[in-house]
DNA sequence: TTTATAATTTAGGTAGACCTAAATCCAAAT
DNA sequence: ATTTGGATTTAGGTCTACCTAAATTATAAA
């Protein structure tokens, strides 16, 4: 006697991301609470409801973990979210720092049928504009999940800040904080951009990074601190 | 202490359509209840809430009417709804009989800013796929409303069933019932299609109608009864 | 092993959005 | 001017999703 409501879907989405797409991976109440911006007590309650619907397994004081069906629903939400982001940026030409909130609302108003049409129209994208992967689906539109663990919903690559001078690679993902995203777009730090770690400051926690064509001519040099450098991943 | 929630927005949307886009036009509790598929008692309660927020004026036992701000919000919902329908049919290639419900969910997950981008991408359409007009907006994106009454959100044209033999015109709108829409699409009774009323049956309540190119050759002849004929409007 | 600290759950409460059943009102027919 | 049937509102109840404050529990330090 109750379907998946936008509220419950948010919990599943968060659970899916926090458990890295793995069935049975426990997530703490406080991790969920801080991710959802909600009081811990609310999480406890909500998780109980999800448990009654067979979407999560809850061990009191230990954590909540997604069941098979819970994982599927959570993955679908993350997929919807990232599909819409792709659409908003690529098709409607919105800025990549303003699409997260819009997608977060749209994802709950998206039937599986609509998601299929949208994905087909977008030629089945593999990542969102920020570089995070879309959970894949079968031909029938169900989210793929092989055996006990599916692919990770989190970004690949290592944080830019942890790289050694001399490293050359390309940006794989940027964490989606509006202010940060605006700066990164400005600086050319977008998924696919070539980056070269030039040097690390001997005293201060600063990395010199060249962004853009790795050829001798072009490319702008940036100073990257830990704040920015841990939000940009490179592979 | 409470924003416009999907629930309230549905009431405003319905109020806007039922009052034909006019400020101060009273709508009965039962009209709202039946349009929204909800008990009359629920409407009374909800209308009280809308009143507290200054969106409607409620005269007990008489009816509810939209205020200026209520009209603007209602119009925006209708506009969002019809924009999404256009998108789903024209861009995602969904069938016109399945887009109403999808749009009804999406409309509440659409910020004014998103609506602007969507409208621009669709080249500011004037009608939804079923022929109903989109409430227009100003350059700033606010829904237009001049003086006391704006443009009607309802379809123009006369019901096909009420026309006299000899009448030639084109379909302006079709009422959005899935089953009916499927039949109409099949029969070519879509907005813009040319129709000629051939004759009215002397005994039975049936109209013979030619659909398609009015030129001598093409065009299919259909028997139209009151059920269908009152759902198709022609101008 | 005890104790303290932080995480978690329980208790109790609010507000929204619905419902059914029981008054109440109004307007139209007598 | 009454009557009365249908529309409307009120009363009382449910369920969801939040909250704060007060227990409770687990674990890391002493
Ligand atoms: Mn979300
Ligand atoms: Mn993203
Ligand atoms: Mn609607
Ligand atoms: Mn329509």
Short mmCIF file of C-alpha atoms (C1' of nucleotides) and ligand atoms in Angstrom, two decimals:
data_model
loop_
_atom_site.label_atom_id
_atom_site.label_comp_id
_atom_site.label_asym_id
_atom_site.label_seq_id
_atom_site.Cartn_x
_atom_site.Cartn_y
_atom_site.Cartn_z
CA UNK A 1 0.00 0.00 0.00
CA UNK A 2 2.43 2.65 -1.23
CA UNK A 3 4.49 3.12 -4.38
CA UNK A 4 7.92 4.72 -4.69
CA UNK A 5 7.43 8.37 -3.89
CA UNK A 6 9.97 11.10 -4.78
CA UNK A 7 11.10 10.98 -1.17
CA UNK A 8 11.84 7.27 -1.17
CA UNK A 9 13.49 7.52 -4.56
CA UNK A 10 15.92 10.11 -3.22
CA UNK A 11 16.97 7.69 -0.52
CA UNK A 12 17.50 4.91 -3.04
CA UNK A 13 19.52 7.18 -5.28
CA UNK A 14 21.71 8.29 -2.42
CA UNK A 15 22.10 4.73 -1.15
CA UNK A 16 23.13 3.62 -4.62
CA UNK A 17 25.85 6.24 -4.90
CA UNK A 18 27.09 5.81 -1.34
CA UNK A 19 27.30 2.04 -1.63
CA UNK A 20 29.10 2.31 -4.94
CA UNK A 21 26.50 0.25 -6.75
CA UNK A 22 26.98 -2.85 -4.62
CA UNK A 23 24.20 -4.98 -3.18
CA UNK A 24 24.64 -5.55 0.54
CA UNK A 25 27.19 -2.77 1.02
CA UNK A 26 26.24 -1.06 4.29
CA UNK A 27 25.74 2.70 4.41
CA UNK A 28 25.59 4.53 7.73
CA UNK A 29 22.62 6.57 8.86
CA UNK A 30 24.76 9.68 9.17
CA UNK A 31 26.22 9.31 5.68
CA UNK A 32 22.70 9.21 4.28
CA UNK A 33 21.55 12.06 6.49
CA UNK A 34 24.35 14.36 5.42
CA UNK A 35 24.03 13.41 1.75
CA UNK A 36 20.29 14.08 1.81
CA UNK A 37 20.44 17.13 4.05
CA UNK A 38 18.05 15.58 6.55
CA UNK A 39 18.13 14.76 10.26
CA UNK A 40 19.52 11.32 11.22
CA UNK A 41 16.25 10.49 12.94
CA UNK A 42 14.43 11.00 9.65
CA UNK A 43 16.77 8.57 7.95
CA UNK A 44 16.16 5.88 10.53
CA UNK A 45 12.44 6.18 9.95
CA UNK A 46 12.68 6.26 6.19
CA UNK A 47 15.05 3.32 6.09
CA UNK A 48 12.54 1.32 8.10
CA UNK A 49 9.92 2.09 5.46
CA UNK A 50 12.28 1.07 2.68
CA UNK A 51 12.91 -2.14 4.58
CA UNK A 52 9.19 -2.90 4.76
CA UNK A 53 9.05 -2.57 0.99
CA UNK A 54 11.97 -4.92 0.54
CA UNK A 55 14.25 -2.28 -0.93
CA UNK A 56 16.89 -2.23 1.79
CA UNK A 57 18.18 -4.45 4.57
CA UNK A 58 18.61 -2.60 7.83
CA UNK A 59 20.72 -3.82 10.74
CA UNK A 60 20.06 -1.41 13.64
CA UNK A 61 23.08 0.60 14.71
CA UNK A 62 25.04 -0.93 11.87
CA UNK A 63 23.71 0.46 8.61
CA UNK A 64 21.39 0.02 5.65
CA UNK A 65 22.24 -1.83 2.46
CA UNK A 66 20.39 -2.12 -0.82
CA UNK A 67 18.65 -5.30 -1.86
CA UNK A 68 18.57 -6.43 -5.47
CA UNK A 69 15.39 -4.53 -6.23
CA UNK A 70 16.53 -1.52 -4.24
CA UNK A 71 19.73 -1.40 -6.24
CA UNK A 72 17.82 -1.54 -9.50
CA UNK A 73 15.58 1.35 -8.48
CA UNK A 74 18.47 3.40 -7.18
CA UNK A 75 20.45 2.85 -10.34
CA UNK A 76 17.46 3.92 -12.42
CA UNK A 77 17.30 7.20 -10.50
CA UNK A 78 20.98 7.91 -10.97
CA UNK A 79 20.58 7.06 -14.62
CA UNK A 80 17.58 9.35 -15.03
CA UNK A 81 19.43 12.12 -13.27
CA UNK A 82 22.45 11.90 -15.55
CA UNK A 83 20.37 11.50 -18.69
CA UNK A 84 18.55 14.72 -17.90
CA UNK A 85 21.81 16.53 -17.18
CA UNK A 86 23.10 15.46 -20.57
CA UNK A 87 19.92 16.70 -22.18
CA UNK A 88 19.90 20.02 -20.37
CA UNK A 89 23.50 20.76 -21.27
CA UNK A 90 23.80 19.27 -24.76
CA UNK A 91 20.35 19.99 -26.11
CA UNK A 92 18.91 22.89 -24.13
CA UNK A 93 22.33 24.53 -23.80
CA UNK A 94 22.04 25.18 -20.09
CA UNK A 95 25.23 25.75 -18.08
CA UNK A 96 26.74 22.69 -16.44
CA UNK A 97 26.64 24.33 -13.02
CA UNK A 98 22.88 24.79 -13.02
CA UNK A 99 21.65 21.43 -14.24
CA UNK A 100 22.09 19.33 -11.11
CA UNK A 101 19.08 20.72 -9.27
CA UNK A 102 16.88 20.65 -12.35
CA UNK A 103 17.80 17.02 -13.03
CA UNK A 104 17.19 16.14 -9.41
CA UNK A 105 13.57 17.19 -9.80
CA UNK A 106 13.07 15.72 -13.27
CA UNK A 107 14.48 12.29 -12.36
CA UNK A 108 11.40 11.51 -10.23
CA UNK A 109 9.01 12.52 -12.98
CA UNK A 110 10.52 10.09 -15.46
CA UNK A 111 8.90 6.78 -16.35
CA UNK A 112 11.08 3.92 -17.61
CA UNK A 113 9.44 4.38 -20.99
CA UNK A 114 10.35 8.05 -21.13
CA UNK A 115 13.89 7.28 -19.97
CA UNK A 116 14.27 4.90 -22.90
CA UNK A 117 13.14 7.50 -25.43
CA UNK A 118 15.38 10.12 -23.88
CA UNK A 119 18.41 7.82 -23.89
CA UNK A 120 17.81 6.88 -27.51
CA UNK A 121 17.46 10.52 -28.50
CA UNK A 122 20.76 11.30 -26.77
CA UNK A 123 22.41 8.27 -28.47
CA UNK A 124 22.89 6.42 -25.21
CA UNK A 125 25.46 8.64 -23.53
CA UNK A 126 28.01 7.01 -21.24
CA UNK A 127 28.58 9.88 -18.83
CA UNK A 128 26.88 12.98 -17.48
CA UNK A 129 28.34 16.40 -18.36
CA UNK A 130 30.47 16.26 -15.21
CA UNK A 131 32.02 12.96 -16.19
CA UNK A 132 30.07 10.51 -14.04
CA UNK A 133 29.00 7.25 -15.70
CA UNK A 134 25.38 6.39 -16.45
CA UNK A 135 24.29 3.03 -15.06
CA UNK A 136 23.73 0.97 -18.20
CA UNK A 137 20.48 -0.77 -19.12
CA UNK A 138 19.57 -3.94 -20.96
CA UNK A 139 17.78 -3.76 -24.28
CA UNK A 140 14.54 -4.09 -22.33
CA UNK A 141 15.37 -0.93 -20.43
CA UNK A 142 16.04 -2.55 -17.05
CA UNK A 143 19.16 -1.35 -15.34
CA UNK A 144 21.97 -3.86 -15.73
CA UNK A 145 23.25 -5.60 -12.64
CA UNK A 146 25.38 -8.72 -12.99
CA UNK A 147 25.65 -11.08 -10.06
CA UNK A 148 26.22 -9.36 -6.78
CA UNK A 149 27.76 -6.13 -7.98
CA UNK A 150 27.28 -3.89 -10.94
CA UNK A 151 29.52 -1.18 -12.31
CA UNK A 152 30.41 1.68 -9.97
CA UNK A 153 28.36 4.85 -10.31
CA UNK A 154 31.30 6.92 -9.19
CA UNK A 155 33.87 8.68 -11.29
CA UNK A 156 37.02 6.95 -12.45
CA UNK A 157 40.50 8.46 -12.39
CA UNK A 158 42.58 9.88 -9.55
CA UNK A 159 42.27 13.28 -7.90
CA UNK A 160 44.36 15.83 -9.73
CA UNK A 161 45.90 16.96 -6.47
CA UNK A 162 47.45 13.53 -5.82
CA UNK A 163 49.37 13.39 -9.09
CA UNK A 164 53.15 13.69 -9.46
CA UNK A 165 54.82 16.35 -11.63
CA UNK A 166 55.27 15.03 -15.15
CA UNK A 167 51.92 13.27 -15.21
CA UNK A 168 49.96 13.77 -18.42
CA UNK A 169 46.33 12.75 -18.72
CA UNK A 170 42.85 14.00 -19.30
CA UNK A 171 40.12 15.19 -16.96
CA UNK A 172 37.64 12.41 -16.33
CA UNK A 173 35.23 14.10 -13.95
CA UNK A 174 34.58 17.23 -11.92
CA UNK A 175 32.63 17.24 -8.68
CA UNK A 176 29.34 19.05 -9.09
CA UNK A 177 29.45 22.10 -6.84
CA UNK A 178 28.06 25.11 -8.74
CA UNK A 179 30.76 27.58 -7.74
CA UNK A 180 33.53 25.13 -8.48
CA UNK A 181 31.97 24.15 -11.79
CA UNK A 182 31.82 27.75 -12.92
CA UNK A 183 35.49 28.19 -12.16
CA UNK A 184 36.46 24.95 -13.90
CA UNK A 185 34.51 25.78 -17.05
CA UNK A 186 36.31 29.12 -17.12
CA UNK A 187 39.67 27.44 -16.63
CA UNK A 188 39.05 24.75 -19.23
CA UNK A 189 39.03 21.97 -16.66
CA UNK A 190 36.26 19.96 -18.30
CA UNK A 191 35.98 16.23 -18.93
CA UNK A 192 38.21 15.32 -21.85
CA UNK A 193 40.58 18.27 -21.42
CA UNK A 194 44.27 17.41 -21.51
CA UNK A 195 46.20 18.27 -18.33
CA UNK A 196 49.90 18.15 -17.53
CA UNK A 197 51.23 18.40 -14.01
CA UNK A 198 54.13 20.82 -14.26
CA UNK A 199 55.44 21.06 -10.71
CA UNK A 200 54.58 21.04 -7.05
CA UNK A 201 55.34 24.12 -4.96
CA UNK A 202 58.16 23.42 -2.46
CA UNK A 203 56.55 25.27 0.42
CA UNK A 204 52.86 25.84 -0.25
CA UNK A 205 50.28 23.15 -1.04
CA UNK A 206 50.05 24.16 -4.68
CA UNK A 207 50.32 22.24 -7.93
CA UNK A 208 51.22 23.97 -11.21
CA UNK A 209 49.12 22.45 -13.97
CA UNK A 210 48.99 23.08 -17.71
CA UNK A 211 45.51 22.80 -19.19
CA UNK A 212 44.72 22.37 -22.86
CA UNK A 213 46.61 21.17 -25.92
CA UNK A 214 49.66 19.32 -24.65
CA UNK A 215 51.56 20.55 -27.75
CA UNK A 216 54.25 23.11 -26.99
CA UNK A 217 52.31 26.25 -27.98
CA UNK A 218 48.81 26.36 -26.49
CA UNK A 219 47.70 25.62 -22.95
CA UNK A 220 47.19 27.82 -19.95
CA UNK A 221 48.98 27.29 -16.64
CA UNK A 222 46.96 27.12 -13.44
CA UNK A 223 47.74 26.97 -9.75
CA UNK A 224 45.76 24.20 -8.18
CA UNK A 225 45.36 23.80 -4.42
CA UNK A 226 43.82 20.91 -2.50
CA UNK A 227 40.34 22.38 -2.53
CA UNK A 228 40.10 22.39 -6.32
CA UNK A 229 42.59 19.59 -6.91
CA UNK A 230 40.55 17.04 -5.01
CA UNK A 231 37.38 17.82 -6.94
CA UNK A 232 38.92 17.22 -10.34
CA UNK A 233 39.72 13.65 -11.34
CA UNK A 234 42.18 12.74 -14.05
CA UNK A 235 42.92 9.53 -15.92
CA UNK B 1 5.61 28.63 5.62
CA UNK B 2 5.00 26.45 2.56
CA UNK B 3 5.93 26.68 -1.11
CA UNK B 4 3.92 25.53 -4.11
CA UNK B 5 3.91 21.77 -3.93
CA UNK B 6 2.96 19.46 -6.84
CA UNK B 7 -0.41 19.03 -5.19
CA UNK B 8 -1.21 22.72 -5.01
CA UNK B 9 0.09 23.23 -8.53
CA UNK B 10 -2.38 20.65 -9.84
CA UNK B 11 -5.21 22.64 -8.30
CA UNK B 12 -3.98 25.86 -9.87
CA UNK B 13 -3.63 24.18 -13.24
CA UNK B 14 -7.12 22.79 -13.07
CA UNK B 15 -8.54 26.09 -11.83
CA UNK B 16 -6.87 27.87 -14.71
CA UNK B 17 -8.39 25.59 -17.31
CA UNK B 18 -11.83 25.47 -15.70
CA UNK B 19 -12.03 29.25 -15.34
CA UNK B 20 -10.91 29.72 -18.93
CA UNK B 21 -7.92 31.85 -17.92
CA UNK B 22 -10.02 34.56 -16.25
CA UNK B 23 -9.24 36.16 -12.90
CA UNK B 24 -12.23 36.10 -10.58
CA UNK B 25 -14.16 33.50 -12.60
CA UNK B 26 -15.69 31.16 -9.99
CA UNK B 27 -15.20 27.39 -10.25
CA UNK B 28 -17.32 25.00 -8.23
CA UNK B 29 -15.94 22.54 -5.75
CA UNK B 30 -17.43 19.62 -7.63
CA UNK B 31 -15.98 20.73 -10.97
CA UNK B 32 -12.53 20.78 -9.41
CA UNK B 33 -13.13 17.49 -7.63
CA UNK B 34 -14.14 15.69 -10.77
CA UNK B 35 -11.38 17.23 -12.86
CA UNK B 36 -8.76 16.25 -10.30
CA UNK B 37 -10.25 12.87 -9.45
CA UNK B 38 -10.47 13.72 -5.78
CA UNK B 39 -13.23 13.88 -3.14
CA UNK B 40 -15.12 17.18 -2.83
CA UNK B 41 -14.13 17.40 0.82
CA UNK B 42 -10.47 17.33 -0.21
CA UNK B 43 -11.06 20.21 -2.59
CA UNK B 44 -12.65 22.35 0.11
CA UNK B 45 -9.61 21.83 2.31
CA UNK B 46 -7.09 22.44 -0.42
CA UNK B 47 -8.88 25.55 -1.62
CA UNK B 48 -8.70 26.92 1.88
CA UNK B 49 -4.92 26.41 1.82
CA UNK B 50 -4.68 28.12 -1.56
CA UNK B 51 -6.68 30.99 -0.11
CA UNK B 52 -4.26 31.37 2.78
CA UNK B 53 -1.46 31.71 0.27
CA UNK B 54 -3.34 34.37 -1.66
CA UNK B 55 -3.70 32.24 -4.78
CA UNK B 56 -7.48 31.94 -4.82
CA UNK B 57 -10.50 33.73 -3.43
CA UNK B 58 -12.99 31.36 -1.87
CA UNK B 59 -16.62 32.23 -1.18
CA UNK B 60 -18.06 29.30 0.80
CA UNK B 61 -20.82 27.42 -1.00
CA UNK B 62 -20.25 29.61 -4.04
CA UNK B 63 -16.92 28.70 -5.56
CA UNK B 64 -13.21 29.43 -5.84
CA UNK B 65 -11.67 31.89 -8.25
CA UNK B 66 -8.06 32.59 -9.11
CA UNK B 67 -6.32 35.76 -7.98
CA UNK B 68 -3.78 37.49 -10.16
CA UNK B 69 -0.88 35.50 -8.78
CA UNK B 70 -2.89 32.28 -8.80
CA UNK B 71 -3.69 32.80 -12.46
CA UNK B 72 -0.05 33.36 -13.29
CA UNK B 73 0.99 30.16 -11.54
CA UNK B 74 -1.82 28.16 -13.10
CA UNK B 75 -0.98 29.43 -16.55
CA UNK B 76 2.66 28.50 -16.03
CA UNK B 77 1.64 24.93 -15.21
CA UNK B 78 -0.54 24.62 -18.28
CA UNK B 79 2.26 26.09 -20.32
CA UNK B 80 4.84 23.68 -18.88
CA UNK B 81 2.49 20.79 -19.53
CA UNK B 82 1.98 21.67 -23.16
CA UNK B 83 5.65 22.45 -23.75
CA UNK B 84 6.60 19.00 -22.50
CA UNK B 85 3.94 17.37 -24.66
CA UNK B 86 5.37 19.13 -27.69
CA UNK B 87 8.84 17.96 -26.73
CA UNK B 88 7.82 14.38 -26.10
CA UNK B 89 6.00 14.07 -29.42
CA UNK B 90 8.16 16.20 -31.72
CA UNK B 91 11.60 15.47 -30.31
CA UNK B 92 11.41 12.15 -28.48
CA UNK B 93 8.92 10.73 -30.98
CA UNK B 94 6.51 9.43 -28.38
CA UNK B 95 2.90 8.74 -29.37
CA UNK B 96 0.45 11.56 -28.78
CA UNK B 97 -1.79 9.35 -26.69
CA UNK B 98 0.88 8.57 -24.09
CA UNK B 99 2.34 12.03 -23.44
CA UNK B 100 -0.37 13.55 -21.25
CA UNK B 101 0.55 11.62 -18.12
CA UNK B 102 4.26 12.08 -18.64
CA UNK B 103 3.83 15.82 -19.08
CA UNK B 104 1.60 15.97 -16.03
CA UNK B 105 4.50 14.73 -13.92
CA UNK B 106 7.21 16.77 -15.65
CA UNK B 107 5.33 20.07 -15.41
CA UNK B 108 5.88 20.20 -11.64
CA UNK B 109 9.59 19.53 -11.97
CA UNK B 110 10.12 22.48 -14.29
CA UNK B 111 11.63 25.76 -13.13
CA UNK B 112 10.79 28.97 -15.02
CA UNK B 113 14.36 29.01 -16.23
CA UNK B 114 14.11 25.49 -17.63
CA UNK B 115 10.77 26.30 -19.24
CA UNK B 116 12.39 29.21 -21.06
CA UNK B 117 15.18 27.04 -22.44
CA UNK B 118 12.71 24.36 -23.47
CA UNK B 119 10.43 26.84 -25.22
CA UNK B 120 13.35 28.36 -27.08
CA UNK B 121 14.59 24.96 -28.17
CA UNK B 122 11.10 24.14 -29.48
CA UNK B 123 10.93 27.53 -31.26
CA UNK B 124 8.13 28.82 -29.04
CA UNK B 125 5.31 26.53 -30.14
CA UNK B 126 1.78 27.92 -30.09
CA UNK B 127 -0.11 24.73 -29.39
CA UNK B 128 0.35 21.30 -27.82
CA UNK B 129 0.19 18.24 -30.08
CA UNK B 130 -3.53 17.95 -29.42
CA UNK B 131 -4.18 21.50 -30.60
CA UNK B 132 -4.52 23.37 -27.30
CA UNK B 133 -2.83 26.76 -27.08
CA UNK B 134 0.19 27.46 -24.84
CA UNK B 135 -0.29 30.40 -22.51
CA UNK B 136 2.21 32.95 -23.86
CA UNK B 137 4.99 34.57 -21.84
CA UNK B 138 6.69 37.92 -21.86
CA UNK B 139 10.32 38.24 -22.86
CA UNK B 140 11.17 37.94 -19.16
CA UNK B 141 9.48 34.58 -19.04
CA UNK B 142 6.47 35.59 -16.95
CA UNK B 143 3.16 34.37 -18.24
CA UNK B 144 1.29 37.11 -20.04
CA UNK B 145 -1.93 38.41 -18.56
CA UNK B 146 -3.37 41.70 -19.71
CA UNK B 147 -5.83 43.54 -17.52
CA UNK B 148 -8.41 41.26 -16.02
CA UNK B 149 -8.43 38.43 -18.51
CA UNK B 150 -5.80 36.70 -20.58
CA UNK B 151 -6.17 34.46 -23.58
CA UNK B 152 -8.28 31.32 -23.16
CA UNK B 153 -6.38 28.11 -22.51
CA UNK B 154 -9.09 26.11 -24.21
CA UNK B 155 -9.27 24.97 -27.80
CA UNK B 156 -10.76 27.12 -30.50
CA UNK B 157 -13.12 25.89 -33.18
CA UNK B 158 -16.50 24.15 -33.02
CA UNK B 159 -17.22 20.51 -32.28
CA UNK B 160 -17.17 18.49 -35.49
CA UNK B 161 -20.48 16.91 -34.56
CA UNK B 162 -22.29 20.27 -34.59
CA UNK B 163 -21.31 21.16 -38.16
CA UNK B 164 -23.66 21.22 -41.17
CA UNK B 165 -23.09 19.13 -44.30
CA UNK B 166 -20.99 21.08 -46.76
CA UNK B 167 -18.77 22.54 -44.11
CA UNK B 168 -15.07 22.50 -44.98
CA UNK B 169 -12.37 23.27 -42.43
CA UNK B 170 -9.45 21.88 -40.57
CA UNK B 171 -9.12 20.08 -37.27
CA UNK B 172 -8.02 22.50 -34.57
CA UNK B 173 -7.93 20.23 -31.53
CA UNK B 174 -8.68 16.74 -30.28
CA UNK B 175 -9.60 15.96 -26.70
CA UNK B 176 -6.89 14.00 -24.96
CA UNK B 177 -8.33 10.62 -24.06
CA UNK B 178 -5.77 7.91 -24.92
CA UNK B 179 -8.19 5.50 -26.60
CA UNK B 180 -9.78 8.28 -28.63
CA UNK B 181 -6.42 9.73 -29.59
CA UNK B 182 -5.23 6.38 -30.92
CA UNK B 183 -8.32 6.10 -33.09
CA UNK B 184 -7.99 9.67 -34.35
CA UNK B 185 -4.35 9.27 -35.27
CA UNK B 186 -5.29 6.14 -37.20
CA UNK B 187 -8.13 7.98 -38.96
CA UNK B 188 -6.04 11.03 -39.79
CA UNK B 189 -8.07 13.30 -37.52
CA UNK B 190 -5.13 15.34 -36.29
CA UNK B 191 -4.76 19.10 -35.86
CA UNK B 192 -4.30 20.68 -39.27
CA UNK B 193 -6.04 17.89 -41.17
CA UNK B 194 -8.63 19.03 -43.71
CA UNK B 195 -12.16 17.78 -43.07
CA UNK B 196 -15.32 18.03 -45.15
CA UNK B 197 -18.74 17.27 -43.72
CA UNK B 198 -20.42 15.16 -46.42
CA UNK B 199 -23.81 14.40 -44.95
CA UNK B 200 -25.83 13.69 -41.85
CA UNK B 201 -27.61 10.34 -41.55
CA UNK B 202 -31.40 10.81 -41.72
CA UNK B 203 -32.20 8.32 -38.98
CA UNK B 204 -29.10 7.61 -36.91
CA UNK B 205 -26.94 10.19 -35.12
CA UNK B 206 -24.11 9.84 -37.60
CA UNK B 207 -22.14 12.33 -39.65
CA UNK B 208 -20.28 11.29 -42.82
CA UNK B 209 -16.99 13.10 -42.96
CA UNK B 210 -14.19 13.16 -45.52
CA UNK B 211 -10.73 13.44 -44.00
CA UNK B 212 -7.59 14.44 -45.86
CA UNK B 213 -6.83 16.33 -49.06
CA UNK B 214 -9.98 18.13 -50.07
CA UNK B 215 -8.99 17.65 -53.71
CA UNK B 216 -11.20 15.21 -55.61
CA UNK B 217 -8.93 12.18 -55.46
CA UNK B 218 -7.55 11.52 -51.96
CA UNK B 219 -9.36 11.50 -48.64
CA UNK B 220 -10.97 8.79 -46.62
CA UNK B 221 -14.60 8.84 -45.55
CA UNK B 222 -15.48 8.28 -41.90
CA UNK B 223 -18.67 7.81 -39.91
CA UNK B 224 -18.62 10.10 -36.92
CA UNK B 225 -21.04 9.78 -34.01
CA UNK B 226 -21.57 12.15 -31.10
CA UNK B 227 -18.98 10.45 -28.90
CA UNK B 228 -16.14 11.09 -31.31
CA UNK B 229 -17.65 14.14 -32.96
CA UNK B 230 -17.80 16.14 -29.79
CA UNK B 231 -14.13 15.49 -28.98
CA UNK B 232 -12.84 16.80 -32.27
CA UNK B 233 -12.94 20.55 -32.88
CA UNK B 234 -12.79 22.12 -36.31
CA UNK B 235 -12.26 25.67 -37.52
"C1'" DT C 1 37.48 -3.33 32.21
"C1'" DT C 2 35.48 0.71 32.82
"C1'" DT C 3 34.14 5.07 30.92
"C1'" DA C 4 33.26 8.63 27.81
"C1'" DT C 5 31.92 10.16 23.28
"C1'" DA C 6 29.67 9.94 19.20
"C1'" DA C 7 26.33 7.60 16.38
"C1'" DT C 8 21.84 5.88 16.32
"C1'" DT C 9 17.25 5.02 17.56
"C1'" DT C 10 12.87 6.13 20.10
"C1'" DA C 11 9.38 9.27 21.52
"C1'" DG C 12 6.44 12.76 20.57
"C1'" DG C 13 5.00 16.40 17.47
"C1'" DT C 14 3.87 19.19 12.97
"C1'" DA C 15 2.08 19.82 8.40
"C1'" DG C 16 0.36 18.28 3.83
"C1'" DA C 17 -2.87 15.75 1.19
"C1'" DC C 18 -5.95 12.68 0.94
"C1'" DC C 19 -10.36 9.82 2.67
"C1'" DT C 20 -15.51 8.64 4.60
"C1'" DA C 21 -19.48 9.90 7.06
"C1'" DA C 22 -22.20 13.36 9.08
"C1'" DA C 23 -23.87 17.99 9.24
"C1'" DT C 24 -25.26 22.08 6.78
"C1'" DC C 25 -26.65 25.16 3.28
"C1'" DC C 26 -29.05 26.88 -0.98
"C1'" DA C 27 -31.92 27.11 -4.73
"C1'" DA C 28 -35.34 25.25 -7.29
"C1'" DA C 29 -39.93 23.02 -7.30
"C1'" DT C 30 -44.08 22.71 -5.05
"C1'" DA D 1 -43.51 30.28 1.99
"C1'" DT D 2 -42.17 25.51 2.51
"C1'" DT D 3 -39.96 21.70 1.39
"C1'" DT D 4 -36.27 18.98 -0.10
"C1'" DG D 5 -32.31 16.99 -2.90
"C1'" DG D 6 -27.91 17.92 -4.29
"C1'" DA D 7 -23.83 20.50 -3.44
"C1'" DT D 8 -20.77 21.82 0.03
"C1'" DT D 9 -18.49 22.00 4.27
"C1'" DT D 10 -17.18 20.02 8.84
"C1'" DA D 11 -15.57 16.40 11.72
"C1'" DG D 12 -12.65 12.88 12.49
"C1'" DG D 13 -9.16 9.76 10.72
"C1'" DT D 14 -4.97 7.89 7.93
"C1'" DC D 15 -0.35 8.06 6.00
"C1'" DT D 16 3.97 10.31 4.58
"C1'" DA D 17 7.96 12.86 5.60
"C1'" DC D 18 9.93 15.76 8.11
"C1'" DC D 19 11.57 17.83 12.90
"C1'" DT D 20 13.68 18.22 18.08
"C1'" DA D 21 14.81 16.28 22.35
"C1'" DA D 22 15.58 12.32 25.04
"C1'" DA D 23 17.05 7.64 25.43
"C1'" DT D 24 20.07 4.02 24.02
"C1'" DT D 25 23.99 1.55 22.06
"C1'" DA D 26 28.63 0.70 20.22
"C1'" DT D 27 33.29 1.58 20.20
"C1'" DA D 28 37.54 3.82 21.11
"C1'" DA D 29 40.27 5.75 24.98
"C1'" DA D 30 41.89 5.38 29.43
MN1 LIG E 1 18.05 13.33 -6.76
MN1 LIG E 2 26.37 15.18 -13.22
MN1 LIG E 3 -1.10 18.30 -14.31
MN1 LIG E 4 -2.16 18.35 -24.98
#
